[in-house]
Every structure is written in C-alpha cells, then in structure tokens.
Amino acid sequence: MAIILDCSIAAASIRTEIAEAVSKSVAQGNRPPGLVAILVGEDGASQTYVGAKKTACDEVGFAGDVRRFAADITETELLAEIEKINQDETIDGLIVQLPLPKHISEEKVTQAILPAKDVDGFHDINMGKLAKGDESGVKPATPYGITLLMKHYGIDASGKHVVVVGRSNIVGRPMSMLLSAAAPYGNATVTLCHSRTKDLGEVCRRADILVAAVGRPEMITGEWVKPGATVIDVGINRIERDGKVKLVGDVHFESAARKAGAITPVPGGVGPMTIACLLANTLTACCRAHNLPEPKGLTA
Ligand code: GUN
C-alpha cells in the first residue's frame, strides 16, 4: 500500500514559514504583504475557493481582501478595477477567480494584471519566463505547489520519467515545464499526454512520477500505474454515486494506491498546496517590490 502524501501537512509547514517571515518583516517596520482576490458573480465553488484563500491570508498575517462584483459587471469596469489594483502600492498580489461570466474575456483579464502582481502565474510574461527557465517570473501556483510537495516528501524528479496527463495552461503544461527545467526541482524527462495520445495506458505505465490533471473522473486506474510510482492527482470531479454527490480525482484511488509507492488522495489533495503557493508568490512579490531578501525555504 502506498504512502499517502498529506498535502495539508506540507501546506501548513509552508504557511508557518510564511507567517514567520511576515512577522519578522512587520517587526522591522514593513507593512504586511497585501493580496486581493476579485470574485465576480455567485459561483458556489469559486466562493469556497476565495473564502479559503482569505482564511489563509489571515492565518499568515497578510492584508487579504476579497472584492466582490455582480455577474453583470462589464469587461471595461472590471479592467478598470484591475488597473486600480495594479497602481496600488500597498497590494502585492492580485488574483481574479476563474471562471468569469461569458461576456468577459478571461484572456484579456489575465493579461491586464501587472506581471509582478500576477500571483496565479497566468500572465504571458510569467508563462514565457517559465518556458525559458527564468526564475525571475512568477510560477503558476498549482505546479509550484506540486514541486514543493515533492520536496517535502523527499521525492526527487531528477533523471526520472514524469508523465503528465492533461495539457491545460493552468496545470499540465506549466507542470511539464517546471519538472523538465534545469533546476533542483526539475531535471526530469517529461512526457506530456493529452486527448490524442495513443496508448495512454502504456505511456502511464512507464512513469516513475505520474501527474493527473485531465478533469476526467477516475480515468487512471491501478492498471496504468507502475509498481512503486509516485501518483499526484490534481483532479477534483463531482460525481453522483449511490444517490450521493462524491468528490473524486482523475485517478481511481483504491486501485492506484495498491500499486503506487506514494499517492495524493482526493479529497484532501493538492488544493492547500495551491493556496500556500499563492501566499508564497505574494510574499516573494512583496520582497521584490521592496528589495527585501526572498525567503529561502519556499524554493523547491
Ligand atoms: N479557478 C480554478 N482554479 C483557479 C486558480 O488557480 N486561480 C484562479 N484565479 N481561478 C481559478
């Protein structure tokens, strides 16, 4: 049976490190890092995610603020709100919770955020720096969180075969770039799989580290897992089973856990690591804006 990679423990240790850095900096007379989350409309899951981000801000001593707007806000109005935050020197990080209502371009909104404040790491400048292995960019929070999770559990990607299933801009593609980078958390040989991949099961069975981020409930079963592999499940899918709504990952947990050496569960998966890394990115942005030394423990 596999070791369960407990993301809530790994995330708590990152939050503790951030809280200590903040309290030291504030004691020296600096203002706390500021993070704003913009929430448009009433989407239930988005409200939960943003609530968790605000709670995490409070816990580490950040000035966290949620700005809520009605679903009928115009794109122009929303872009003006973003510009206000871009100009505000007391705010280091800005996230606009996705999805947005259909009449607003997510692309335009994402690209309107100042790259230095883009703590989700979605801006083209940050994605471009990631592609080039330039550490001065902001790393996308979920893939960054996965590298820190691996560090926490002493899982070294160097020289290993990593298979990433799913090529999204938020998880799969940046994950493949981070793990193949010439960096302490990288140096893996990465295969990025997607809906057109032939013999996906065969490819997965060759993975020392398997990252599932496709959004297909329990698609990856134990049959696709190499004995002893590390399995990281980024999927969160709501399904109905036996008349009840259940949260499951992209991996069929029971069968995969019998084959894997280590595995992340769902629920209880990488979510807290994403939030911890949003905080880490905000702290780093704050340090860079004020020419303060960046905390060392937050590098994977
Ligand atoms: N919606 C779902 N995941 C995310 C995320 O990581 N960041 C933002 N801004 N919106 C999301």
mmCIF file of C-alpha atoms and ligand atoms in Angstrom:
data_model
loop_
_atom_site.group_PDB
_atom_site.id
_atom_site.type_symbol
_atom_site.label_atom_id
_atom_site.label_comp_id
_atom_site.label_asym_id
_atom_site.label_seq_id
_atom_site.Cartn_x
_atom_site.Cartn_y
_atom_site.Cartn_z
ATOM 1 C CA MET A 1 0.000 0.000 0.000
ATOM 2 C CA ALA A 2 1.247 3.447 -0.934
ATOM 3 C CA ILE A 3 2.350 6.227 1.379
ATOM 4 C CA ILE A 4 -0.334 8.933 1.415
ATOM 5 C CA LEU A 5 1.152 12.313 0.524
ATOM 6 C CA ASP A 6 -0.614 14.562 3.014
ATOM 7 C CA CYS A 7 -0.842 17.949 1.340
ATOM 8 C CA SER A 8 -2.421 19.625 4.359
ATOM 9 C CA ILE A 9 0.708 18.913 6.451
ATOM 10 C CA ALA A 10 3.069 20.097 3.694
ATOM 11 C CA ALA A 11 0.939 23.228 3.135
ATOM 12 C CA ALA A 12 0.788 24.006 6.865
ATOM 13 C CA SER A 13 4.575 23.956 7.069
ATOM 14 C CA ILE A 14 4.797 26.435 4.161
ATOM 15 C CA ARG A 15 2.216 28.702 5.829
ATOM 16 C CA THR A 16 4.208 28.576 9.084
ATOM 17 C CA GLU A 17 7.352 29.603 7.239
ATOM 18 C CA ILE A 18 5.481 32.479 5.551
ATOM 19 C CA ALA A 19 3.895 33.605 8.841
ATOM 20 C CA GLU A 20 7.346 33.724 10.482
ATOM 21 C CA ALA A 21 8.805 35.763 7.617
ATOM 22 C CA VAL A 22 5.861 38.191 7.748
ATOM 23 C CA SER A 23 6.040 38.663 11.490
ATOM 24 C CA LYS A 24 9.805 39.335 11.295
ATOM 25 C CA SER A 25 9.354 41.843 8.484
ATOM 26 C CA VAL A 26 6.462 43.630 10.216
ATOM 27 C CA ALA A 27 8.535 43.824 13.453
ATOM 28 C CA GLN A 28 11.163 45.657 11.367
ATOM 29 C CA GLY A 29 8.565 48.276 10.411
ATOM 30 C CA ASN A 30 7.475 46.971 6.992
ATOM 31 C CA ARG A 31 3.810 46.674 6.038
ATOM 32 C CA PRO A 32 2.388 43.145 5.676
ATOM 33 C CA PRO A 33 2.074 41.688 2.157
ATOM 34 C CA GLY A 34 -1.262 42.542 0.520
ATOM 35 C CA LEU A 35 -3.291 40.106 -1.587
ATOM 36 C CA VAL A 36 -6.573 40.942 -3.322
ATOM 37 C CA ALA A 37 -8.935 38.332 -4.758
ATOM 38 C CA ILE A 38 -11.575 39.512 -7.223
ATOM 39 C CA LEU A 39 -14.749 37.449 -7.293
ATOM 40 C CA VAL A 40 -17.346 38.072 -9.988
ATOM 41 C CA GLY A 41 -20.829 36.601 -9.605
ATOM 42 C CA GLU A 42 -22.124 33.895 -7.293
ATOM 43 C CA ASP A 43 -20.452 30.640 -8.449
ATOM 44 C CA GLY A 44 -20.507 28.315 -5.431
ATOM 45 C CA ALA A 45 -17.127 26.621 -5.959
ATOM 46 C CA SER A 46 -15.433 29.984 -6.628
ATOM 47 C CA GLN A 47 -16.871 31.395 -3.387
ATOM 48 C CA THR A 48 -15.467 28.416 -1.464
ATOM 49 C CA TYR A 49 -12.003 28.762 -3.070
ATOM 50 C CA VAL A 50 -11.838 32.510 -2.470
ATOM 51 C CA GLY A 51 -13.019 32.036 1.129
ATOM 52 C CA ALA A 52 -10.190 29.528 1.695
ATOM 53 C CA LYS A 53 -7.668 31.984 0.221
ATOM 54 C CA LYS A 54 -8.873 34.773 2.545
ATOM 55 C CA THR A 55 -8.668 32.473 5.592
ATOM 56 C CA ALA A 56 -5.109 31.525 4.624
ATOM 57 C CA CYS A 57 -4.176 35.234 4.290
ATOM 58 C CA ASP A 58 -5.494 35.916 7.799
ATOM 59 C CA GLU A 59 -3.558 32.955 9.186
ATOM 60 C CA VAL A 60 -0.160 34.143 7.888
ATOM 61 C CA GLY A 61 -0.679 37.844 8.708
ATOM 62 C CA PHE A 62 -1.267 39.155 5.166
ATOM 63 C CA ALA A 63 -3.651 42.006 4.430
ATOM 64 C CA GLY A 64 -6.119 39.874 2.446
ATOM 65 C CA ASP A 65 -9.073 41.463 0.714
ATOM 66 C CA VAL A 66 -11.911 39.982 -1.333
ATOM 67 C CA ARG A 67 -13.524 42.384 -3.823
ATOM 68 C CA ARG A 68 -16.901 41.087 -4.980
ATOM 69 C CA PHE A 69 -18.660 42.258 -8.117
ATOM 70 C CA ALA A 70 -22.064 41.418 -9.573
ATOM 71 C CA ALA A 71 -22.149 38.981 -12.517
ATOM 72 C CA ASP A 72 -23.292 41.816 -14.804
ATOM 73 C CA ILE A 73 -20.181 43.965 -14.278
ATOM 74 C CA THR A 74 -18.901 44.989 -17.735
ATOM 75 C CA GLU A 75 -15.497 43.940 -19.006
ATOM 76 C CA THR A 76 -14.435 47.609 -19.122
ATOM 77 C CA GLU A 77 -15.448 48.135 -15.494
ATOM 78 C CA LEU A 78 -13.579 45.020 -14.389
ATOM 79 C CA LEU A 79 -10.449 46.055 -16.306
ATOM 80 C CA ALA A 80 -10.630 49.463 -14.576
ATOM 81 C CA GLU A 81 -10.757 47.728 -11.157
ATOM 82 C CA ILE A 82 -7.677 45.687 -12.097
ATOM 83 C CA GLU A 83 -5.841 48.822 -13.188
ATOM 84 C CA LYS A 84 -6.632 50.457 -9.812
ATOM 85 C CA ILE A 85 -5.043 47.488 -8.044
ATOM 86 C CA ASN A 86 -2.058 47.495 -10.421
ATOM 87 C CA GLN A 87 -1.404 51.097 -9.350
ATOM 88 C CA ASP A 88 -1.911 50.474 -5.617
ATOM 89 C CA GLU A 89 1.493 50.191 -3.937
ATOM 90 C CA THR A 90 0.023 48.511 -0.854
ATOM 91 C CA ILE A 91 -1.102 45.480 -2.904
ATOM 92 C CA ASP A 92 1.496 42.900 -3.946
ATOM 93 C CA GLY A 93 -0.693 40.166 -5.406
ATOM 94 C CA LEU A 94 -3.941 40.026 -7.388
ATOM 95 C CA ILE A 95 -5.979 37.014 -8.366
ATOM 96 C CA VAL A 96 -9.154 37.123 -10.412
ATOM 97 C CA GLN A 97 -11.047 33.951 -9.614
ATOM 98 C CA LEU A 98 -11.984 31.982 -12.731
ATOM 99 C CA PRO A 99 -14.340 31.165 -14.391
ATOM 100 C CA LEU A 100 -15.690 34.589 -15.308
ATOM 101 C CA PRO A 101 -19.145 35.273 -16.799
ATOM 102 C CA LYS A 102 -19.243 34.588 -20.564
ATOM 103 C CA HIS A 103 -19.340 38.264 -21.607
ATOM 104 C CA ILE A 104 -15.894 38.878 -20.051
ATOM 105 C CA SER A 105 -12.731 37.706 -21.781
ATOM 106 C CA GLU A 106 -10.631 35.666 -19.335
ATOM 107 C CA GLU A 107 -7.670 36.184 -21.636
ATOM 108 C CA LYS A 108 -7.987 39.998 -21.560
ATOM 109 C CA VAL A 109 -8.439 39.996 -17.791
ATOM 110 C CA THR A 110 -5.486 37.682 -17.156
ATOM 111 C CA GLN A 111 -3.198 39.760 -19.367
ATOM 112 C CA ALA A 112 -4.341 43.031 -17.703
ATOM 113 C CA ILE A 113 -2.826 42.063 -14.360
ATOM 114 C CA LEU A 114 0.656 43.509 -13.803
ATOM 115 C CA PRO A 115 3.020 40.511 -14.242
ATOM 116 C CA ALA A 116 4.761 41.300 -10.927
ATOM 117 C CA LYS A 117 1.385 41.056 -9.128
ATOM 118 C CA ASP A 118 0.127 38.028 -11.072
ATOM 119 C CA VAL A 119 0.481 35.545 -8.203
ATOM 120 C CA ASP A 120 -1.509 32.892 -10.127
ATOM 121 C CA GLY A 121 1.325 32.944 -12.698
ATOM 122 C CA PHE A 122 -1.113 33.041 -15.638
ATOM 123 C CA HIS A 123 0.280 36.124 -17.453
ATOM 124 C CA ASP A 124 2.109 35.552 -20.762
ATOM 125 C CA ILE A 125 5.265 37.173 -19.334
ATOM 126 C CA ASN A 126 5.307 34.721 -16.429
ATOM 127 C CA MET A 127 4.465 31.737 -18.660
ATOM 128 C CA GLY A 128 7.213 32.843 -21.065
ATOM 129 C CA LYS A 129 9.777 33.128 -18.274
ATOM 130 C CA LEU A 130 8.743 29.698 -17.034
ATOM 131 C CA ALA A 131 9.258 28.273 -20.529
ATOM 132 C CA LYS A 132 12.771 29.784 -20.587
ATOM 133 C CA GLY A 133 13.652 28.643 -17.058
ATOM 134 C CA ASP A 134 13.935 32.286 -15.939
ATOM 135 C CA GLU A 135 13.407 32.276 -12.166
ATOM 136 C CA SER A 136 12.517 35.997 -12.075
ATOM 137 C CA GLY A 137 8.955 35.181 -13.170
ATOM 138 C CA VAL A 138 6.020 34.071 -11.016
ATOM 139 C CA LYS A 139 5.420 30.324 -11.085
ATOM 140 C CA PRO A 140 1.849 29.055 -11.517
ATOM 141 C CA ALA A 141 0.619 28.157 -8.057
ATOM 142 C CA THR A 142 -0.559 24.549 -8.543
ATOM 143 C CA PRO A 143 2.521 23.191 -10.382
ATOM 144 C CA TYR A 144 4.747 25.165 -7.989
ATOM 145 C CA GLY A 145 2.836 23.581 -5.095
ATOM 146 C CA ILE A 146 3.444 20.121 -6.517
ATOM 147 C CA THR A 147 7.211 20.757 -6.662
ATOM 148 C CA LEU A 148 7.134 21.868 -3.009
ATOM 149 C CA LEU A 149 5.060 18.801 -2.076
ATOM 150 C CA MET A 150 7.681 16.572 -3.714
ATOM 151 C CA LYS A 151 10.446 18.411 -1.858
ATOM 152 C CA HIS A 152 8.568 17.993 1.445
ATOM 153 C CA TYR A 153 8.421 14.229 0.934
ATOM 154 C CA GLY A 154 11.953 13.914 -0.484
ATOM 155 C CA ILE A 155 10.751 12.868 -3.958
ATOM 156 C CA ASP A 156 13.485 13.811 -6.431
ATOM 157 C CA ALA A 157 12.418 14.218 -10.069
ATOM 158 C CA SER A 158 15.966 14.332 -11.446
ATOM 159 C CA GLY A 159 16.538 11.711 -14.141
ATOM 160 C CA LYS A 160 13.079 10.211 -13.607
ATOM 161 C CA HIS A 161 10.410 9.716 -16.239
ATOM 162 C CA VAL A 162 7.487 12.001 -15.421
ATOM 163 C CA VAL A 163 4.215 11.553 -17.267
ATOM 164 C CA VAL A 164 1.811 14.483 -17.078
ATOM 165 C CA VAL A 165 -1.713 13.724 -18.274
ATOM 166 C CA GLY A 166 -3.504 16.911 -19.385
ATOM 167 C CA ARG A 167 -2.111 19.948 -21.252
ATOM 168 C CA SER A 168 -4.026 22.811 -19.601
ATOM 169 C CA ASN A 169 -2.333 26.190 -19.277
ATOM 170 C CA ILE A 170 -3.016 26.194 -15.518
ATOM 171 C CA VAL A 171 -1.607 22.781 -14.588
ATOM 172 C CA GLY A 172 -0.416 20.270 -17.202
ATOM 173 C CA ARG A 173 1.706 22.417 -19.491
ATOM 174 C CA PRO A 174 3.436 24.502 -16.769
ATOM 175 C CA MET A 175 3.958 21.305 -14.735
ATOM 176 C CA SER A 176 5.816 19.770 -17.669
ATOM 177 C CA MET A 177 7.972 22.896 -17.975
ATOM 178 C CA LEU A 178 8.856 23.036 -14.264
ATOM 179 C CA LEU A 179 9.776 19.362 -13.968
ATOM 180 C CA SER A 180 11.915 19.413 -17.124
ATOM 181 C CA ALA A 181 13.752 22.628 -16.108
ATOM 182 C CA ALA A 182 17.447 22.607 -15.284
ATOM 183 C CA ALA A 183 16.661 23.344 -11.634
ATOM 184 C CA PRO A 184 16.777 21.497 -8.293
ATOM 185 C CA TYR A 185 13.077 20.589 -8.584
ATOM 186 C CA GLY A 186 13.384 19.577 -12.258
ATOM 187 C CA ASN A 187 15.778 17.628 -14.485
ATOM 188 C CA ALA A 188 13.125 15.009 -15.235
ATOM 189 C CA THR A 189 12.379 13.510 -18.641
ATOM 190 C CA VAL A 190 8.793 14.607 -19.172
ATOM 191 C CA THR A 191 6.088 13.198 -21.417
ATOM 192 C CA LEU A 192 3.043 15.469 -21.756
ATOM 193 C CA CYS A 193 -0.056 13.464 -22.677
ATOM 194 C CA HIS A 194 -3.450 14.655 -23.905
ATOM 195 C CA SER A 195 -6.652 13.514 -25.577
ATOM 196 C CA ARG A 196 -4.848 12.477 -28.803
ATOM 197 C CA THR A 197 -2.119 10.456 -27.076
ATOM 198 C CA LYS A 198 -2.002 6.893 -28.410
ATOM 199 C CA ASP A 199 -1.861 4.016 -25.907
ATOM 200 C CA LEU A 200 -2.147 6.333 -22.906
ATOM 201 C CA GLY A 201 -2.149 3.386 -20.510
ATOM 202 C CA GLU A 202 1.164 2.149 -21.957
ATOM 203 C CA VAL A 203 2.725 5.605 -21.549
ATOM 204 C CA CYS A 204 1.452 5.951 -17.966
ATOM 205 C CA ARG A 205 2.854 2.539 -17.047
ATOM 206 C CA ARG A 206 6.331 3.885 -17.872
ATOM 207 C CA ALA A 207 6.012 6.788 -15.390
ATOM 208 C CA ASP A 208 8.142 6.989 -12.263
ATOM 209 C CA ILE A 209 6.053 10.041 -11.383
ATOM 210 C CA LEU A 210 2.525 10.343 -12.769
ATOM 211 C CA VAL A 211 0.683 13.672 -12.602
ATOM 212 C CA ALA A 212 -3.014 13.510 -13.488
ATOM 213 C CA ALA A 213 -4.684 16.782 -14.489
ATOM 214 C CA VAL A 214 -7.315 15.958 -17.103
ATOM 215 C CA GLY A 215 -10.625 16.536 -15.332
ATOM 216 C CA ARG A 216 -11.935 13.016 -16.107
ATOM 217 C CA PRO A 217 -13.237 11.201 -13.021
ATOM 218 C CA GLU A 218 -11.154 8.138 -12.067
ATOM 219 C CA MET A 219 -9.782 7.756 -15.596
ATOM 220 C CA ILE A 220 -6.402 6.470 -14.409
ATOM 221 C CA THR A 221 -6.680 3.107 -12.680
ATOM 222 C CA GLY A 222 -4.136 0.938 -10.899
ATOM 223 C CA GLU A 223 -3.521 -0.958 -14.153
ATOM 224 C CA TRP A 224 -1.852 2.160 -15.552
ATOM 225 C CA VAL A 225 0.420 2.660 -12.525
ATOM 226 C CA LYS A 226 3.965 1.279 -12.432
ATOM 227 C CA PRO A 227 4.689 -0.507 -9.138
ATOM 228 C CA GLY A 228 6.245 1.947 -6.689
ATOM 229 C CA ALA A 229 5.468 5.072 -8.764
ATOM 230 C CA THR A 230 4.528 8.426 -7.262
ATOM 231 C CA VAL A 231 0.984 9.438 -8.263
ATOM 232 C CA ILE A 232 -0.138 13.051 -7.968
ATOM 233 C CA ASP A 233 -3.823 13.592 -8.639
ATOM 234 C CA VAL A 234 -4.809 17.189 -9.413
ATOM 235 C CA GLY A 235 -8.373 16.350 -10.487
ATOM 236 C CA ILE A 236 -11.412 17.357 -8.458
ATOM 237 C CA ASN A 237 -14.553 15.921 -10.050
ATOM 238 C CA ARG A 238 -18.054 15.905 -8.618
ATOM 239 C CA ILE A 239 -19.840 12.671 -9.458
ATOM 240 C CA GLU A 240 -23.069 11.048 -8.340
ATOM 241 C CA ARG A 241 -22.706 7.560 -6.879
ATOM 242 C CA ASP A 242 -25.323 5.586 -4.941
ATOM 243 C CA GLY A 243 -27.553 8.662 -4.999
ATOM 244 C CA LYS A 244 -24.905 10.816 -3.309
ATOM 245 C CA VAL A 245 -22.610 13.535 -4.660
ATOM 246 C CA LYS A 246 -18.994 12.491 -4.225
ATOM 247 C CA LEU A 247 -15.655 14.189 -4.932
ATOM 248 C CA VAL A 248 -13.208 12.018 -6.859
ATOM 249 C CA GLY A 249 -9.916 12.675 -8.603
ATOM 250 C CA ASP A 250 -8.695 11.790 -12.094
ATOM 251 C CA VAL A 251 -7.158 8.685 -10.521
ATOM 252 C CA HIS A 252 -9.096 5.686 -9.238
ATOM 253 C CA PHE A 253 -7.651 5.924 -5.733
ATOM 254 C CA GLU A 254 -8.169 2.413 -4.329
ATOM 255 C CA SER A 255 -6.647 0.524 -7.266
ATOM 256 C CA ALA A 256 -3.837 3.054 -7.829
ATOM 257 C CA ALA A 257 -2.888 3.104 -4.131
ATOM 258 C CA ARG A 258 -2.332 -0.669 -4.239
ATOM 259 C CA LYS A 259 0.362 -0.220 -6.933
ATOM 260 C CA ALA A 260 1.887 3.196 -6.178
ATOM 261 C CA GLY A 261 4.733 3.944 -3.780
ATOM 262 C CA ALA A 262 3.166 7.286 -2.843
ATOM 263 C CA ILE A 263 -0.119 8.940 -3.785
ATOM 264 C CA THR A 264 -2.172 12.077 -3.119
ATOM 265 C CA PRO A 265 -5.798 11.439 -2.092
ATOM 266 C CA VAL A 266 -8.934 13.249 -3.319
ATOM 267 C CA PRO A 267 -10.485 14.900 -1.394
ATOM 268 C CA GLY A 268 -7.546 16.056 0.714
ATOM 269 C CA GLY A 269 -5.382 16.606 -2.372
ATOM 270 C CA VAL A 270 -3.196 19.392 -3.723
ATOM 271 C CA GLY A 271 -5.674 22.284 -3.109
ATOM 272 C CA PRO A 272 -3.975 23.512 0.082
ATOM 273 C CA MET A 273 -0.598 23.490 -1.724
ATOM 274 C CA THR A 274 -2.019 25.789 -4.429
ATOM 275 C CA ILE A 275 -3.210 28.228 -1.779
ATOM 276 C CA ALA A 276 0.091 28.047 0.149
ATOM 277 C CA CYS A 277 1.918 28.846 -3.106
ATOM 278 C CA LEU A 278 -0.345 31.821 -3.841
ATOM 279 C CA LEU A 279 0.773 33.138 -0.456
ATOM 280 C CA ALA A 280 4.417 32.276 -1.225
ATOM 281 C CA ASN A 281 4.181 34.107 -4.567
ATOM 282 C CA THR A 282 2.646 37.125 -2.818
ATOM 283 C CA LEU A 283 5.391 37.206 -0.185
ATOM 284 C CA THR A 284 8.030 36.950 -2.918
ATOM 285 C CA ALA A 285 6.323 39.755 -4.896
ATOM 286 C CA CYS A 286 6.329 41.913 -1.755
ATOM 287 C CA CYS A 287 10.036 41.222 -1.108
ATOM 288 C CA ARG A 288 10.908 42.022 -4.732
ATOM 289 C CA ALA A 289 8.886 45.262 -4.655
ATOM 290 C CA HIS A 290 10.751 46.423 -1.531
ATOM 291 C CA ASN A 291 14.190 44.964 -2.291
ATOM 292 C CA LEU A 292 13.979 42.672 0.728
ATOM 293 C CA PRO A 293 15.667 39.251 0.739
ATOM 294 C CA GLU A 294 13.384 36.459 -0.530
ATOM 295 C CA PRO A 295 12.639 33.655 1.946
ATOM 296 C CA LYS A 296 14.826 30.659 1.067
ATOM 297 C CA GLY A 297 12.638 27.744 2.212
ATOM 298 C CA LEU A 298 9.971 28.469 -0.379
ATOM 299 C CA THR A 299 12.105 27.329 -3.291
ATOM 300 C CA ALA A 300 11.567 23.753 -4.350
HETATM 301 N N1 GUN B 1 -10.300 28.769 -10.741
HETATM 302 C C1 GUN B 1 -9.958 27.473 -10.539
HETATM 303 N N2 GUN B 1 -8.664 27.381 -10.180
HETATM 304 C C2 GUN B 1 -8.176 28.642 -10.148
HETATM 305 C C3 GUN B 1 -6.900 29.201 -9.825
HETATM 306 O O1 GUN B 1 -5.927 28.500 -9.510
HETATM 307 N N3 GUN B 1 -6.818 30.558 -9.906
HETATM 308 C C4 GUN B 1 -7.845 31.338 -10.286
HETATM 309 N N4 GUN B 1 -7.662 32.656 -10.340
HETATM 310 N N5 GUN B 1 -9.048 30.848 -10.582
HETATM 311 C C5 GUN B 1 -9.199 29.509 -10.501
#
